[in-house]
Amino acid sequence: MLQQARTIPTRQVPPTAVARQAFDSPLDMMGTQMRFGRNAEVYGEDEPAEYLYKVISGAVRTYKVLADGRRQIGAFYLPGDIFGLEAGDDHAFSAEAVSDSQVLVIKRSAAMDMAARDSTVARQLRTVTGRELQRAQEHVLLLIKSAQERVAGFLVEMARRAPGASTIQLAMSRQDIADYLGLTIETISRTLTQFEKSAAIALPSARQIEIRNRAALTRLNS
Amino acid sequence: MLQQARTIPTRQVPPTAVARQAFDSPLDMMGTQMRFGRNAEVYGEDEPAEYLYKVISGAVRTYKVLADGRRQIGAFYLPGDIFGLEAGDDHAFSAEAVSDSQVLVIKRSAAMDMAARDSTVARQLRTVTGRELQRAQEHVLLLIKSAQERVAGFLVEMARRAPGASTIQLAMSRQDIADYLGLTIETISRTLTQFEKSAAIALPSARQIEIRNRAALTRLNS
DNA sequence: CGACCATTTGATATGGATCAAGCGATGTGG
DNA sequence: CCACATCGCTTGATCCATATCAAATGGTCG
């Protein structure tokens, strides 16, 4: 499952129509918008964490590849999410665009400077790290569960994070989901068809999932 | 009485000095020392996170119990470790003493106030949260691996965190380890005997594990 | 239309769970 | 000081959920 050759990210001067709703913090004013093609690398593991990133459109995954080639996805970031803020000086994971994405790139040092002066920004950065921690802890809880529970949990999480619509638009492949949940694509696929047969979801197409019985999914997600 | 078994005269220090070495931060001056008996609750999930805690002696586990009774241990905290610092206002996990433990209890609001005035303390608190995040991320990576790899990873982690000695003194039971690694006690036990047979470790007693071939364990921990 | 890739579906294998029993250390009451 | 209960751990036999191997199907783009 080799990644396709990395495309060179094209730096763009802030274009005309920017997703205005994404600019909701003083931090955002310091960012430069960049475009990353599908599977393009945003940063690599062990690179110095010089920037933070905010997804404007598209989706980004962070991941690690273990010695034997297994890939573990740490998280998916959707529009509005901030990522790349690390505990140490270097990135612990690599980051790639799941699909074509617009990303706001903010210099870390500048963000830190601003945080030192503006306690609102400082609080925001703490909140981001805190959410990241919560996310990782919930991920741990997911990974000890059965395949059904993991997939149900994933769907519920995606439904919660996606804009209101009852049909989830998945940016990521079955392989991405499998690598996030510690399962195989076959198990993901089988579990989804099973949910479909039990009428908990509908699958108009592979990347569209309609939640028909959220209670059933939440119950599974014990 | 646990530690009484092994006596290394040159390394022995009076109890007062042992306690003192844990007081290495301005934060510690604000703490009150408390004793928790084996299995005593330090705090419960969903309680307001009014305090932070620092282990002086003994060991503490944080955990969640899922709806169906499964217990997931989030982390073990050993002497010197700080825990109970949460992202939100409430504790996400419960905390219990694994064995009789001395714990320094520090008022959260006081710690925050001090952080606002002393940037060293602020940095220290950020570092603690950051380490917590790293730990959770590593925990995720552990949970997708095979039983052998998880157990090996656990042993290597414990060896790293424990004071120099080549023999690890485990404060926790097989059930604790199982609930940390998402395995059963039987699998923990079988895997340890397997490691013993392959001469990677020695098991003088159930709670003492001597690492005989760290390279072999690290290799497993791919 | 044809090639390619992602996804689904089917058949079989296997690692770890479960069920069950034995064992050794520790503590307790007689 | 011994007999016995208890508890944590180990070991054995069997089962089952998910992985693995394999092939068919479907969707997308030249």
CSV table of C-alpha atoms in Angstrom, one decimal, chain A residues 26-203:
chain,number,residue,atom,x,y,z
A,26,PRO,CA,-6.9,36.0,15.7
A,27,LEU,CA,-4.5,33.1,14.9
A,28,ASP,CA,-6.1,32.7,11.5
A,29,MET,CA,-5.0,36.1,10.4
A,30,MET,CA,-1.4,35.0,10.6
A,31,GLY,CA,-1.9,32.0,8.3
A,32,THR,CA,-1.1,31.5,4.7
A,33,GLN,CA,-3.5,29.3,2.7
A,34,MET,CA,-2.1,26.4,0.8
A,35,ARG,CA,-3.5,23.7,-1.4
A,36,PHE,CA,-2.6,20.0,-1.0
A,37,GLY,CA,-3.6,17.5,-3.6
A,38,ARG,CA,-5.0,14.1,-2.8
A,39,ASN,CA,-2.3,12.1,-0.8
A,40,ALA,CA,0.1,15.0,-0.8
A,41,GLU,CA,2.3,15.2,2.3
A,42,VAL,CA,1.7,18.1,4.6
A,43,TYR,CA,4.6,17.2,6.9
A,44,GLY,CA,6.6,14.1,7.7
A,45,GLU,CA,7.2,12.4,11.0
A,46,ASP,CA,10.3,13.6,12.8
A,47,GLU,CA,10.4,16.9,10.9
A,48,PRO,CA,10.6,19.9,13.2
A,49,ALA,CA,7.1,21.2,14.0
A,50,GLU,CA,7.6,24.7,12.7
A,51,TYR,CA,4.0,25.3,11.7
A,52,LEU,CA,0.4,24.5,12.8
A,53,TYR,CA,-2.3,23.9,10.3
A,54,LYS,CA,-6.0,24.5,10.1
A,55,VAL,CA,-8.2,22.6,7.6
A,56,ILE,CA,-10.2,25.0,5.5
A,57,SER,CA,-11.7,22.4,3.1
A,58,GLY,CA,-11.0,18.7,2.4
A,59,ALA,CA,-9.6,16.4,5.0
A,60,VAL,CA,-6.2,15.4,6.4
A,61,ARG,CA,-5.0,12.3,8.1
A,62,THR,CA,-2.0,11.9,10.5
A,63,TYR,CA,-0.3,8.5,10.6
A,64,LYS,CA,2.7,6.4,11.5
A,65,VAL,CA,4.1,3.5,9.5
A,66,LEU,CA,5.4,0.7,11.8
A,67,ALA,CA,8.6,-1.2,11.0
A,68,ASP,CA,6.7,-4.0,9.3
A,69,GLY,CA,4.7,-1.7,7.0
A,70,ARG,CA,1.5,-1.5,9.0
A,71,ARG,CA,0.1,1.9,9.0
A,72,GLN,CA,-1.8,3.4,11.9
A,73,ILE,CA,-3.9,6.5,11.3
A,74,GLY,CA,-3.9,8.7,14.4
A,75,ALA,CA,-6.7,11.1,13.4
A,76,PHE,CA,-8.7,12.6,10.6
A,77,TYR,CA,-9.0,16.4,10.5
A,78,LEU,CA,-12.0,18.0,8.9
A,79,PRO,CA,-12.7,21.7,8.0
A,80,GLY,CA,-12.2,23.8,11.1
A,81,ASP,CA,-9.8,21.4,12.9
A,82,ILE,CA,-6.4,22.4,13.9
A,83,PHE,CA,-3.5,19.9,13.7
A,84,GLY,CA,0.2,19.8,13.8
A,85,LEU,CA,0.5,21.2,17.3
A,86,GLU,CA,3.0,18.9,19.0
A,87,ALA,CA,4.1,18.2,22.5
A,88,GLY,CA,7.8,18.1,21.5
A,89,ASP,CA,9.8,19.9,18.9
A,90,ASP,CA,9.2,17.4,16.2
A,91,HIS,CA,6.1,16.0,14.6
A,92,ALA,CA,5.2,12.6,16.1
A,93,PHE,CA,3.1,11.6,13.1
A,94,SER,CA,3.2,12.3,9.4
A,95,ALA,CA,0.3,14.2,7.8
A,96,GLU,CA,-1.3,13.9,4.3
A,97,ALA,CA,-4.2,15.3,2.5
A,98,VAL,CA,-6.9,12.6,2.2
A,99,SER,CA,-8.5,14.5,-0.6
A,100,ASP,CA,-7.7,17.8,-2.3
A,101,SER,CA,-7.6,20.2,0.6
A,102,GLN,CA,-7.1,23.8,1.5
A,103,VAL,CA,-5.1,24.3,4.6
A,104,LEU,CA,-4.2,27.4,6.5
A,105,VAL,CA,-0.5,27.3,7.6
A,106,ILE,CA,0.5,29.2,10.7
A,107,LYS,CA,4.0,29.7,11.9
A,108,ARG,CA,4.3,28.1,15.3
A,109,SER,CA,6.7,30.7,16.7
A,110,ALA,CA,4.4,33.5,15.7
A,111,ALA,CA,1.4,31.6,17.3
A,112,MET,CA,3.4,31.2,20.5
A,113,ASP,CA,4.4,34.9,20.5
A,114,MET,CA,0.8,35.9,20.1
A,115,ALA,CA,-0.2,33.5,22.9
A,116,ALA,CA,2.3,35.2,25.2
A,117,ARG,CA,0.6,38.5,24.6
A,118,ASP,CA,-3.0,37.5,24.1
A,119,SER,CA,-4.4,35.1,26.8
A,120,THR,CA,-7.3,34.3,24.5
A,121,VAL,CA,-5.0,32.8,22.0
A,122,ALA,CA,-3.1,31.0,24.8
A,123,ARG,CA,-6.3,29.5,25.9
A,124,GLN,CA,-7.2,28.5,22.4
A,125,LEU,CA,-3.9,26.7,22.0
A,126,ARG,CA,-4.4,24.9,25.3
A,127,THR,CA,-7.9,23.9,24.2
A,128,VAL,CA,-6.5,22.4,20.9
A,129,THR,CA,-4.0,20.3,22.8
A,130,GLY,CA,-6.6,19.3,25.3
A,131,ARG,CA,-9.0,18.2,22.5
A,132,GLU,CA,-6.2,16.3,20.9
A,133,LEU,CA,-5.6,14.4,24.2
A,134,GLN,CA,-9.3,13.6,24.5
A,135,ARG,CA,-9.4,12.4,21.0
A,136,ALA,CA,-6.4,10.1,21.6
A,137,GLN,CA,-8.0,8.7,24.8
A,138,GLU,CA,-11.3,8.0,22.9
A,139,HIS,CA,-9.2,6.3,20.2
A,140,VAL,CA,-7.8,4.0,22.8
A,141,LEU,CA,-11.2,3.2,24.0
A,142,LEU,CA,-12.4,2.4,20.5
A,143,LEU,CA,-9.5,0.1,19.8
A,144,ILE,CA,-10.3,-2.4,22.6
A,145,LYS,CA,-13.8,-3.0,21.3
A,146,SER,CA,-15.2,-5.4,18.7
A,147,ALA,CA,-15.2,-4.7,15.0
A,148,GLN,CA,-18.9,-3.8,15.1
A,149,GLU,CA,-18.4,-1.4,17.9
A,150,ARG,CA,-15.4,0.2,16.3
A,151,VAL,CA,-17.1,0.8,13.0
A,152,ALA,CA,-20.3,2.0,14.7
A,153,GLY,CA,-18.2,4.3,16.9
A,154,PHE,CA,-16.4,5.7,13.8
A,155,LEU,CA,-19.7,6.4,12.0
A,156,VAL,CA,-21.2,8.1,15.1
A,157,GLU,CA,-18.0,10.2,15.4
A,158,MET,CA,-18.1,11.2,11.7
A,159,ALA,CA,-21.8,12.0,11.9
A,160,ARG,CA,-21.2,14.2,14.9
A,161,ARG,CA,-18.4,16.1,13.2
A,162,ALA,CA,-19.9,16.5,9.8
A,163,PRO,CA,-22.3,19.3,9.0
A,164,GLY,CA,-25.9,18.5,9.9
A,165,ALA,CA,-26.8,16.4,6.9
A,166,SER,CA,-28.1,12.9,7.6
A,167,THR,CA,-25.9,11.4,4.9
A,168,ILE,CA,-22.2,11.3,5.8
A,169,GLN,CA,-19.8,12.1,2.9
A,170,LEU,CA,-16.7,10.1,3.6
A,171,ALA,CA,-13.5,11.7,2.4
A,172,MET,CA,-11.5,8.6,3.2
A,173,SER,CA,-11.2,5.1,1.7
A,174,ARG,CA,-12.0,1.8,3.4
A,175,GLN,CA,-8.3,1.4,3.8
A,176,ASP,CA,-8.0,4.6,5.7
A,177,ILE,CA,-10.9,3.6,7.9
A,178,ALA,CA,-9.3,0.2,8.5
A,179,ASP,CA,-6.0,1.8,9.4
A,180,TYR,CA,-7.7,4.1,11.8
A,181,LEU,CA,-9.7,1.4,13.5
A,182,GLY,CA,-7.0,-1.3,13.5
A,183,LEU,CA,-9.1,-3.6,11.3
A,184,THR,CA,-8.8,-4.8,7.6
A,185,ILE,CA,-10.8,-3.4,4.7
A,186,GLU,CA,-12.6,-6.6,4.4
A,187,THR,CA,-13.9,-6.4,7.9
A,188,ILE,CA,-14.9,-2.7,7.4
A,189,SER,CA,-16.8,-3.7,4.3
A,190,ARG,CA,-18.5,-6.7,5.8
A,191,THR,CA,-19.5,-4.7,8.9
A,192,LEU,CA,-21.0,-2.0,6.8
A,193,THR,CA,-23.1,-4.4,4.8
A,194,GLN,CA,-24.2,-6.0,8.0
A,195,PHE,CA,-25.3,-2.6,9.3
A,196,GLU,CA,-27.1,-2.0,6.1
A,197,LYS,CA,-28.9,-5.4,6.3
A,198,SER,CA,-30.0,-4.6,9.8
A,199,ALA,CA,-31.3,-1.2,8.5
A,200,ALA,CA,-29.0,0.8,10.8
A,201,ILE,CA,-27.5,2.6,7.8
A,202,ALA,CA,-28.0,2.9,4.0
A,203,LEU,CA,-25.2,2.9,1.5
